[in-house]
PDB file of C-alpha atoms in Angstrom:
ATOM      1  CA  MET A 459     -14.747  -3.141 -13.371  1.00 37.00           C
ATOM      2  CA  SER A 460     -17.419  -5.040 -11.480  1.00 37.00           C
ATOM      3  CA  ASN A 461     -17.772  -4.354  -7.773  1.00 40.00           C
ATOM      4  CA  GLU A 462     -19.196  -7.837  -7.065  1.00 39.00           C
ATOM      5  CA  ALA A 463     -15.948  -9.415  -5.863  1.00 44.00           C
ATOM      6  CA  ARG A 464     -12.367  -8.550  -5.139  1.00 47.00           C
ATOM      7  CA  PRO A 465      -9.794  -9.563  -7.750  1.00 50.00           C
ATOM      8  CA  ALA A 466      -7.411 -12.376  -6.899  1.00 59.00           C
ATOM      9  CA  PRO A 467      -4.188 -11.325  -5.141  1.00 64.00           C
ATOM     10  CA  GLY A 468      -1.569 -10.175  -7.609  1.00 82.00           C
ATOM     11  CA  PRO A 469       2.008 -11.369  -8.049  1.00 87.00           C
ATOM     12  CA  LEU A 470       3.341  -8.503  -5.936  1.00 91.00           C
ATOM     13  CA  SER A 471       1.762 -10.133  -2.882  1.00 92.00           C
ATOM     14  CA  LEU A 472       4.413 -12.885  -3.191  1.00 93.00           C
ATOM     15  CA  VAL A 473       7.955 -12.889  -1.812  1.00 95.00           C
ATOM     16  CA  GLU A 474       9.802 -13.750  -5.031  1.00 93.00           C
ATOM     17  CA  PRO A 475       9.484 -10.412  -6.899  1.00 92.00           C
ATOM     18  CA  TRP A 476      10.766  -8.484  -3.896  1.00 96.00           C
ATOM     19  CA  ASP A 477      13.687 -10.830  -3.372  1.00 95.00           C
ATOM     20  CA  LEU A 478      14.583 -10.458  -7.054  1.00 93.00           C
ATOM     21  CA  VAL A 479      14.429  -6.664  -7.024  1.00 94.00           C
ATOM     22  CA  SER A 480      15.839  -5.972  -3.551  1.00 96.00           C
ATOM     23  CA  GLU A 481      19.256  -4.644  -4.552  1.00 95.00           C
ATOM     24  CA  GLY A 482      18.010  -2.555  -7.469  1.00 94.00           C
ATOM     25  CA  TYR A 483      15.067  -1.246  -5.446  1.00 95.00           C
ATOM     26  CA  THR A 484      17.404  -0.071  -2.711  1.00 95.00           C
ATOM     27  CA  ALA A 485      19.739   1.649  -5.154  1.00 93.00           C
ATOM     28  CA  GLU A 486      17.266   3.089  -7.643  1.00 92.00           C
ATOM     29  CA  THR A 487      13.766   3.333  -6.135  1.00 93.00           C
ATOM     30  CA  SER A 488      14.275   4.293  -2.499  1.00 93.00           C
ATOM     31  CA  SER A 489      14.858   7.932  -3.459  1.00 92.00           C
ATOM     32  CA  VAL A 490      11.394   8.065  -5.082  1.00 93.00           C
ATOM     33  CA  MET A 491       9.810   6.621  -1.917  1.00 96.00           C
ATOM     34  CA  LEU A 492      11.620   8.882   0.548  1.00 97.00           C
ATOM     35  CA  PRO A 493       9.551  12.066   0.054  1.00 97.00           C
ATOM     36  CA  PHE A 494       6.353  10.095   0.685  1.00 97.00           C
ATOM     37  CA  ALA A 495       7.890   8.579   3.827  1.00 98.00           C
ATOM     38  CA  ARG A 496       8.721  12.077   5.026  1.00 97.00           C
ATOM     39  CA  HIS A 497       5.127  13.201   4.381  1.00 97.00           C
ATOM     40  CA  ALA A 498       3.855  10.236   6.410  1.00 98.00           C
ATOM     41  CA  ILE A 499       6.204  11.009   9.304  1.00 98.00           C
ATOM     42  CA  GLU A 500       5.034  14.631   9.281  1.00 97.00           C
ATOM     43  CA  LEU A 501       1.362  13.616   9.325  1.00 96.00           C
ATOM     44  CA  ALA A 502       1.880  11.133  12.168  1.00 97.00           C
ATOM     45  CA  GLY A 503       3.515  13.681  14.478  1.00 96.00           C
ATOM     46  CA  VAL A 504       5.306  10.966  16.460  1.00 96.00           C
ATOM     47  CA  ALA A 505       6.834  11.917  19.823  1.00 97.00           C
ATOM     48  CA  ALA A 506      10.505  11.411  20.611  1.00 98.00           C
ATOM     49  CA  SER A 507       9.591   8.834  23.260  1.00 98.00           C
ATOM     50  CA  ALA A 508       7.584   6.700  20.821  1.00 98.00           C
ATOM     51  CA  ARG A 509       7.984   3.052  19.938  1.00 98.00           C
ATOM     52  CA  VAL A 510       7.072   2.664  16.261  1.00 98.00           C
ATOM     53  CA  LEU A 511       6.235  -0.209  13.899  1.00 98.00           C
ATOM     54  CA  ASP A 512       7.055  -0.250  10.175  1.00 98.00           C
ATOM     55  CA  VAL A 513       5.241  -3.017   8.269  1.00 98.00           C
ATOM     56  CA  ALA A 514       6.567  -4.158   4.882  1.00 98.00           C
ATOM     57  CA  THR A 515       9.623  -2.026   5.478  1.00 98.00           C
ATOM     58  CA  GLY A 516      11.570  -3.172   2.391  1.00 97.00           C
ATOM     59  CA  PRO A 517      15.077  -1.698   2.617  1.00 97.00           C
ATOM     60  CA  GLY A 518      13.925   0.546   5.473  1.00 97.00           C
ATOM     61  CA  VAL A 519      13.228   3.829   3.709  1.00 98.00           C
ATOM     62  CA  LEU A 520      10.790   5.039   6.372  1.00 98.00           C
ATOM     63  CA  ALA A 521      12.217   3.162   9.362  1.00 98.00           C
ATOM     64  CA  LEU A 522      15.741   4.515   8.916  1.00 98.00           C
ATOM     65  CA  GLU A 523      14.488   8.036   8.242  1.00 98.00           C
ATOM     66  CA  LEU A 524      12.337   7.980  11.372  1.00 98.00           C
ATOM     67  CA  ALA A 525      14.744   6.219  13.763  1.00 98.00           C
ATOM     68  CA  PRO A 526      16.763   9.298  14.874  1.00 97.00           C
ATOM     69  CA  ARG A 527      13.508  11.004  15.936  1.00 97.00           C
ATOM     70  CA  VAL A 528      12.000   8.269  18.147  1.00 98.00           C
ATOM     71  CA  GLN A 529      12.996   5.857  20.894  1.00 98.00           C
ATOM     72  CA  ARG A 530      12.711   2.613  18.911  1.00 98.00           C
ATOM     73  CA  VAL A 531      11.510   1.274  15.563  1.00 98.00           C
ATOM     74  CA  ASP A 532      10.504  -2.339  14.980  1.00 98.00           C
ATOM     75  CA  ALA A 533      10.415  -3.154  11.272  1.00 98.00           C
ATOM     76  CA  ILE A 534       9.154  -6.280   9.535  1.00 98.00           C
ATOM     77  CA  ASP A 535       9.137  -7.607   5.989  1.00 98.00           C
ATOM     78  CA  PHE A 536       8.418 -10.969   4.372  1.00 98.00           C
ATOM     79  CA  SER A 537      11.365 -10.731   1.944  1.00 97.00           C
ATOM     80  CA  PRO A 538      14.695 -12.033   3.297  1.00 98.00           C
ATOM     81  CA  ALA A 539      16.597 -10.236   0.533  1.00 97.00           C
ATOM     82  CA  MET A 540      14.963  -6.906   1.380  1.00 98.00           C
ATOM     83  CA  LEU A 541      15.917  -7.383   5.028  1.00 98.00           C
ATOM     84  CA  GLU A 542      19.519  -7.988   3.976  1.00 98.00           C
ATOM     85  CA  GLN A 543      19.464  -4.635   2.189  1.00 97.00           C
ATOM     86  CA  PHE A 544      17.849  -3.083   5.263  1.00 97.00           C
ATOM     87  CA  GLU A 545      20.678  -4.322   7.467  1.00 97.00           C
ATOM     88  CA  LEU A 546      23.329  -2.987   5.071  1.00 97.00           C
ATOM     89  CA  GLN A 547      21.647   0.434   5.117  1.00 97.00           C
ATOM     90  CA  ARG A 548      21.278   0.400   8.901  1.00 97.00           C
ATOM     91  CA  ARG A 549      24.949  -0.411   9.464  1.00 97.00           C
ATOM     92  CA  ALA A 550      26.097   2.160   6.918  1.00 97.00           C
ATOM     93  CA  ARG A 551      24.201   4.867   8.811  1.00 96.00           C
ATOM     94  CA  GLY A 552      25.221   3.648  12.254  1.00 97.00           C
ATOM     95  CA  ILE A 553      21.611   3.441  13.467  1.00 98.00           C
ATOM     96  CA  GLU A 554      21.189   1.306  16.581  1.00 97.00           C
ATOM     97  CA  ASN A 555      17.545   1.728  17.619  1.00 98.00           C
ATOM     98  CA  VAL A 556      15.935  -0.116  14.673  1.00 98.00           C
ATOM     99  CA  PHE A 557      15.203  -3.836  14.906  1.00 97.00           C
ATOM    100  CA  ALA A 558      14.133  -5.668  11.750  1.00 97.00           C
ATOM    101  CA  SER A 559      12.701  -9.158  11.512  1.00 97.00           C
ATOM    102  CA  LEU A 560      11.152 -11.548   8.989  1.00 98.00           C
ATOM    103  CA  ALA A 561       7.381 -11.597   9.477  1.00 98.00           C
ATOM    104  CA  ASP A 562       3.997 -11.397   7.759  1.00 97.00           C
ATOM    105  CA  GLY A 563       2.127  -8.108   8.116  1.00 98.00           C
ATOM    106  CA  GLN A 564      -1.131 -10.063   8.232  1.00 97.00           C
ATOM    107  CA  SER A 565       0.010 -11.815  11.431  1.00 97.00           C
ATOM    108  CA  LEU A 566       2.269  -9.500  13.381  1.00 98.00           C
ATOM    109  CA  PRO A 567       4.535 -11.093  16.024  1.00 97.00           C
ATOM    110  CA  PHE A 568       3.840  -8.371  18.593  1.00 98.00           C
ATOM    111  CA  ALA A 569       1.573  -8.129  21.612  1.00 98.00           C
ATOM    112  CA  ASP A 570      -1.556  -6.002  21.708  1.00 98.00           C
ATOM    113  CA  GLU A 571      -1.012  -2.289  22.335  1.00 98.00           C
ATOM    114  CA  SER A 572       2.770  -2.387  21.760  1.00 98.00           C
ATOM    115  CA  PHE A 573       3.255   0.723  19.625  1.00 98.00           C
ATOM    116  CA  ASP A 574       2.564   4.449  19.614  1.00 98.00           C
ATOM    117  CA  ALA A 575       2.540   4.618  15.810  1.00 98.00           C
ATOM    118  CA  ALA A 576       2.499   2.164  12.911  1.00 98.00           C
ATOM    119  CA  PHE A 577       3.335   2.678   9.245  1.00 98.00           C
ATOM    120  CA  SER A 578       3.078   0.676   6.047  1.00 98.00           C
ATOM    121  CA  MET A 579       4.470   2.482   3.026  1.00 98.00           C
ATOM    122  CA  PHE A 580       3.359   0.885  -0.259  1.00 97.00           C
ATOM    123  CA  GLY A 581       3.228  -2.529   1.388  1.00 97.00           C
ATOM    124  CA  LEU A 582      -0.195  -3.225   2.876  1.00 97.00           C
ATOM    125  CA  MET A 583      -1.701  -2.231  -0.480  1.00 97.00           C
ATOM    126  CA  PHE A 584      -0.445  -5.581  -1.871  1.00 96.00           C
ATOM    127  CA  PHE A 585      -1.610  -7.821   0.993  1.00 97.00           C
ATOM    128  CA  PRO A 586      -3.896 -10.691  -0.060  1.00 96.00           C
ATOM    129  CA  ASP A 587      -6.010  -9.893   3.017  1.00 97.00           C
ATOM    130  CA  ARG A 588      -5.913  -6.129   3.498  1.00 97.00           C
ATOM    131  CA  ALA A 589      -8.591  -6.260   6.181  1.00 98.00           C
ATOM    132  CA  ARG A 590      -6.321  -8.472   8.260  1.00 98.00           C
ATOM    133  CA  GLY A 591      -3.409  -6.109   7.649  1.00 98.00           C
ATOM    134  CA  PHE A 592      -5.382  -3.089   8.851  1.00 98.00           C
ATOM    135  CA  SER A 593      -6.734  -5.075  11.802  1.00 98.00           C
ATOM    136  CA  GLU A 594      -3.226  -6.093  12.864  1.00 98.00           C
ATOM    137  CA  LEU A 595      -2.059  -2.476  12.782  1.00 98.00           C
ATOM    138  CA  HIS A 596      -5.000  -1.521  14.959  1.00 98.00           C
ATOM    139  CA  ARG A 597      -4.433  -4.410  17.390  1.00 98.00           C
ATOM    140  CA  THR A 598      -0.782  -3.571  18.014  1.00 98.00           C
ATOM    141  CA  LEU A 599      -1.362   0.158  18.559  1.00 98.00           C
ATOM    142  CA  ARG A 600      -1.874   1.659  21.989  1.00 98.00           C
ATOM    143  CA  PRO A 601      -5.063   3.684  22.532  1.00 98.00           C
ATOM    144  CA  GLY A 602      -4.535   7.041  20.850  1.00 98.00           C
ATOM    145  CA  GLY A 603      -1.803   5.632  18.602  1.00 98.00           C
ATOM    146  CA  VAL A 604      -1.752   6.526  14.908  1.00 98.00           C
ATOM    147  CA  ALA A 605      -1.456   4.494  11.733  1.00 98.00           C
ATOM    148  CA  LEU A 606      -0.157   5.823   8.400  1.00 98.00           C
ATOM    149  CA  VAL A 607      -0.596   3.679   5.292  1.00 98.00           C
ATOM    150  CA  SER A 608       0.265   4.682   1.738  1.00 98.00           C
ATOM    151  CA  SER A 609      -0.928   3.493  -1.655  1.00 97.00           C
ATOM    152  CA  TRP A 610      -0.343   4.689  -5.178  1.00 96.00           C
ATOM    153  CA  ALA A 611      -3.075   6.759  -6.777  1.00 96.00           C
ATOM    154  CA  PRO A 612      -4.462   5.605 -10.148  1.00 95.00           C
ATOM    155  CA  VAL A 613      -1.829   5.423 -12.857  1.00 93.00           C
ATOM    156  CA  ASP A 614      -3.594   8.069 -14.933  1.00 93.00           C
ATOM    157  CA  GLN A 615      -2.873  10.586 -12.146  1.00 93.00           C
ATOM    158  CA  SER A 616       0.853   9.933 -12.449  1.00 94.00           C
ATOM    159  CA  PRO A 617       2.671  11.246 -15.543  1.00 95.00           C
ATOM    160  CA  LEU A 618       5.729   9.296 -14.366  1.00 94.00           C
ATOM    161  CA  MET A 619       3.868   5.977 -14.393  1.00 93.00           C
ATOM    162  CA  MET A 620       2.004   6.781 -17.604  1.00 95.00           C
ATOM    163  CA  LEU A 621       5.330   7.291 -19.327  1.00 95.00           C
ATOM    164  CA  MET A 622       6.607   3.923 -18.102  1.00 95.00           C
ATOM    165  CA  PHE A 623       3.462   2.152 -19.280  1.00 95.00           C
ATOM    166  CA  GLY A 624       3.658   4.029 -22.574  1.00 96.00           C
ATOM    167  CA  ALA A 625       7.150   2.619 -23.073  1.00 97.00           C
ATOM    168  CA  LEU A 626       5.929  -0.893 -22.283  1.00 96.00           C
ATOM    169  CA  ARG A 627       3.085  -0.576 -24.780  1.00 96.00           C
ATOM    170  CA  ALA A 628       5.464   0.778 -27.417  1.00 97.00           C
ATOM    171  CA  ALA A 629       7.543  -2.360 -26.861  1.00 97.00           C
ATOM    172  CA  ASP A 630       4.463  -4.593 -27.195  1.00 97.00           C
ATOM    173  CA  PRO A 631       1.289  -2.906 -28.512  1.00 96.00           C
ATOM    174  CA  SER A 632      -0.787  -5.922 -27.448  1.00 95.00           C
ATOM    175  CA  ARG A 633      -0.295  -4.947 -23.794  1.00 93.00           C
ATOM    176  CA  ALA A 634      -3.421  -3.519 -22.282  1.00 90.00           C
ATOM    177  CA  ALA A 635      -3.363   0.046 -21.065  1.00 88.00           C
ATOM    178  CA  PRO A 636      -3.489   0.297 -17.251  1.00 88.00           C
ATOM    179  CA  GLN A 637      -6.989   0.662 -15.854  1.00 89.00           C
ATOM    180  CA  ARG A 638      -8.257   2.090 -12.588  1.00 91.00           C
ATOM    181  CA  ASN A 639      -9.096  -0.523  -9.968  1.00 91.00           C
ATOM    182  CA  LEU A 640     -11.946   0.821  -7.850  1.00 91.00           C
ATOM    183  CA  LEU A 641     -11.694  -2.141  -5.461  1.00 94.00           C
ATOM    184  CA  ASN A 642      -8.252  -1.406  -4.067  1.00 95.00           C
ATOM    185  CA  LEU A 643      -6.583   1.412  -2.148  1.00 97.00           C
ATOM    186  CA  GLU A 644      -6.095   3.588  -5.216  1.00 97.00           C
ATOM    187  CA  ASN A 645      -9.769   4.384  -4.581  1.00 97.00           C
ATOM    188  CA  PRO A 646      -9.724   6.787  -1.586  1.00 97.00           C
ATOM    189  CA  GLU A 647     -13.280   5.829  -0.630  1.00 98.00           C
ATOM    190  CA  VAL A 648     -12.263   2.170  -0.300  1.00 98.00           C
ATOM    191  CA  PHE A 649      -9.139   3.262   1.571  1.00 98.00           C
ATOM    192  CA  GLN A 650     -11.193   5.219   4.100  1.00 98.00           C
ATOM    193  CA  ARG A 651     -13.782   2.464   4.519  1.00 98.00           C
ATOM    194  CA  GLU A 652     -11.140  -0.178   5.204  1.00 98.00           C
ATOM    195  CA  LEU A 653      -9.426   1.960   7.836  1.00 98.00           C
ATOM    196  CA  GLU A 654     -12.763   2.605   9.521  1.00 98.00           C
ATOM    197  CA  ALA A 655     -13.765  -1.066   9.329  1.00 98.00           C
ATOM    198  CA  ALA A 656     -10.586  -1.969  11.226  1.00 98.00           C
ATOM    199  CA  GLY A 657     -11.698   0.316  14.063  1.00 98.00           C
ATOM    200  CA  PHE A 658      -9.722   3.464  13.331  1.00 98.00           C
ATOM    201  CA  ARG A 659     -11.201   6.878  14.047  1.00 98.00           C
ATOM    202  CA  GLU A 660     -10.330  10.384  12.797  1.00 98.00           C
ATOM    203  CA  VAL A 661      -9.739   8.708   9.448  1.00 98.00           C
ATOM    204  CA  ARG A 662      -8.639  10.761   6.481  1.00 98.00           C
ATOM    205  CA  VAL A 663      -7.025   9.976   3.147  1.00 98.00           C
ATOM    206  CA  GLU A 664      -4.895  12.665   1.518  1.00 97.00           C
ATOM    207  CA  PRO A 665      -3.176  12.806  -1.883  1.00 97.00           C
ATOM    208  CA  ARG A 666       0.479  13.760  -1.978  1.00 97.00           C
ATOM    209  CA  THR A 667       2.456  14.402  -5.161  1.00 97.00           C
ATOM    210  CA  HIS A 668       6.200  14.238  -5.698  1.00 96.00           C
ATOM    211  CA  SER A 669       8.164  14.960  -8.870  1.00 95.00           C
ATOM    212  CA  VAL A 670      11.148  13.128 -10.296  1.00 93.00           C
ATOM    213  CA  GLN A 671      13.603  14.879 -12.583  1.00 93.00           C
ATOM    214  CA  VAL A 672      14.396  12.724 -15.618  1.00 94.00           C
ATOM    215  CA  GLU A 673      17.660  14.014 -17.060  1.00 94.00           C
ATOM    216  CA  ASP A 674      18.319  11.208 -19.526  1.00 95.00           C
ATOM    217  CA  PRO A 675      15.591   8.799 -20.701  1.00 96.00           C
ATOM    218  CA  LEU A 676      18.002   5.922 -21.296  1.00 96.00           C
ATOM    219  CA  SER A 677      19.478   6.147 -17.811  1.00 95.00           C
ATOM    220  CA  TRP A 678      15.984   6.419 -16.359  1.00 95.00           C
ATOM    221  CA  TRP A 679      14.882   3.265 -18.171  1.00 96.00           C
ATOM    222  CA  ASP A 680      17.927   1.423 -16.837  1.00 95.00           C
ATOM    223  CA  GLN A 681      17.020   2.551 -13.317  1.00 94.00           C
ATOM    224  CA  LEU A 682      13.450   1.334 -13.766  1.00 93.00           C
ATOM    225  CA  CYS A 683      14.644  -2.041 -15.013  1.00 94.00           C
ATOM    226  CA  LYS A 684      16.726  -2.501 -11.869  1.00 94.00           C
ATOM    227  CA  GLY A 685      14.345  -1.058  -9.292  1.00 94.00           C
ATOM    228  CA  SER A 686      10.806  -1.893 -10.449  1.00 94.00           C
ATOM    229  CA  ALA A 687       9.488  -5.287  -9.327  1.00 94.00           C
ATOM    230  CA  PRO A 688       7.015  -5.579 -12.251  1.00 92.00           C
ATOM    231  CA  LEU A 689       9.788  -4.898 -14.777  1.00 94.00           C
ATOM    232  CA  VAL A 690      12.188  -7.341 -13.141  1.00 92.00           C
ATOM    233  CA  MET A 691       9.452  -9.993 -13.275  1.00 92.00           C
ATOM    234  CA  LEU A 692       8.706  -9.161 -16.914  1.00 94.00           C
ATOM    235  CA  LYS A 693      12.379  -9.465 -17.837  1.00 93.00           C
ATOM    236  CA  GLN A 694      12.561 -12.883 -16.191  1.00 92.00           C
ATOM    237  CA  ARG A 695       9.384 -14.054 -17.935  1.00 93.00           C
ATOM    238  CA  LEU A 696      10.364 -12.888 -21.432  1.00 96.00           C
ATOM    239  CA  GLY A 697      13.903 -14.239 -21.459  1.00 96.00           C
ATOM    240  CA  ALA A 698      17.060 -12.390 -22.443  1.00 95.00           C
ATOM    241  CA  ASN A 699      16.546 -12.117 -26.226  1.00 97.00           C
ATOM    242  CA  GLU A 700      12.920 -10.980 -26.199  1.00 97.00           C
ATOM    243  CA  TRP A 701      13.565  -8.631 -23.288  1.00 97.00           C
ATOM    244  CA  GLN A 702      16.433  -7.035 -25.206  1.00 97.00           C
ATOM    245  CA  ARG A 703      14.218  -6.547 -28.271  1.00 97.00           C
ATOM    246  CA  GLN A 704      11.399  -4.987 -26.281  1.00 97.00           C
ATOM    247  CA  SER A 705      13.750  -2.890 -24.203  1.00 97.00           C
ATOM    248  CA  GLU A 706      15.200  -1.269 -27.321  1.00 97.00           C
ATOM    249  CA  LEU A 707      11.695  -0.356 -28.509  1.00 98.00           C
ATOM    250  CA  ALA A 708      10.858   1.070 -25.104  1.00 98.00           C
ATOM    251  CA  LYS A 709      14.006   3.181 -25.070  1.00 97.00           C
ATOM    252  CA  ALA A 710      13.292   4.536 -28.549  1.00 97.00           C
ATOM    253  CA  TYR A 711       9.846   5.620 -27.325  1.00 97.00           C
ATOM    254  CA  LEU A 712      11.321   7.346 -24.278  1.00 97.00           C
ATOM    255  CA  VAL A 713      13.944   9.197 -26.315  1.00 96.00           C
ATOM    256  CA  GLN A 714      11.131  10.551 -28.491  1.00 96.00           C
ATOM    257  CA  GLU A 715       8.922  11.476 -25.516  1.00 95.00           C
ATOM    258  CA  ILE A 716      11.690  13.063 -23.410  1.00 95.00           C
ATOM    259  CA  PRO A 717      13.909  15.019 -25.833  1.00 93.00           C
ATOM    260  CA  SER A 718      15.211  17.177 -22.977  1.00 94.00           C
ATOM    261  CA  PRO A 719      15.284  16.957 -19.152  1.00 94.00           C
ATOM    262  CA  ARG A 720      11.796  16.845 -17.743  1.00 93.00           C
ATOM    263  CA  SER A 721      10.098  16.803 -14.350  1.00 95.00           C
ATOM    264  CA  LEU A 722       7.477  14.059 -13.976  1.00 95.00           C
ATOM    265  CA  SER A 723       5.116  13.737 -11.042  1.00 96.00           C
ATOM    266  CA  THR A 724       3.659  10.724  -9.290  1.00 96.00           C
ATOM    267  CA  THR A 725       0.852  10.758  -6.725  1.00 97.00           C
ATOM    268  CA  ALA A 726       0.149   8.606  -3.694  1.00 97.00           C
ATOM    269  CA  TYR A 727      -2.608   8.506  -1.095  1.00 98.00           C
ATOM    270  CA  LEU A 728      -1.689   8.635   2.581  1.00 98.00           C
ATOM    271  CA  GLY A 729      -4.292   7.158   4.886  1.00 98.00           C
ATOM    272  CA  PHE A 730      -4.336   8.313   8.537  1.00 98.00           C
ATOM    273  CA  GLY A 731      -6.222   6.705  11.392  1.00 98.00           C
ATOM    274  CA  ARG A 732      -6.124   6.854  15.178  1.00 98.00           C
ATOM    275  CA  ARG A 733      -6.876   4.005  17.537  1.00 98.00           C
TER     276      ARG A 733
END
């Protein structure tokens, strides 16, 4: 891919996909995200007295995990449906020190130097203006505060994602195989440069890998279809009949590829910076 210009923002930078997938994401995908959230919390080393920001919180995977360990968490997301799921999760757990609001991570509604730590788990990676997203994290952190941002590694480093894309290509062989994008945060050099450009110091970008146990390929496909924003968008675009046809082909591929329970890994990068 040419390095002359950034690609146009993708569909996952829009609200609609996340509204559509909010319920399924909460039920089916949050468990995949949780280990990465726990890694980020460990790396940040946040004190019990801290006030923390979670940008693009979704259903609150990180915010609700972190809340019992800190004084207060402010969480924002641009998807009203995701925030509804967040509130359901918060009430179910009886957590009272998390405050969620509808906002854009590229224009945070908080004063300068408000937080001791700031996170964005698999959210800032989709921002149309990542530089603004990083800059806003930096602006709202107190001196010495830390930022933790996560992004998926290239698909070819994730057997879990390669299997999903293999199923999609089995359903429609004309689909292009996923390619590395050296201009986004799946490139750790870009990740580090963008953190540094925002003013962060002590920057480092670390890979973390987590495995998912796939017991039954058909159940796993059903979970993906409920919890993956790209698949929910694809289903809507294809229409019921064509989606059903392609889904059956995808499931046949998965049954062949996973004849018995199998552990599949996926890798993310965690970017750390200190103000």
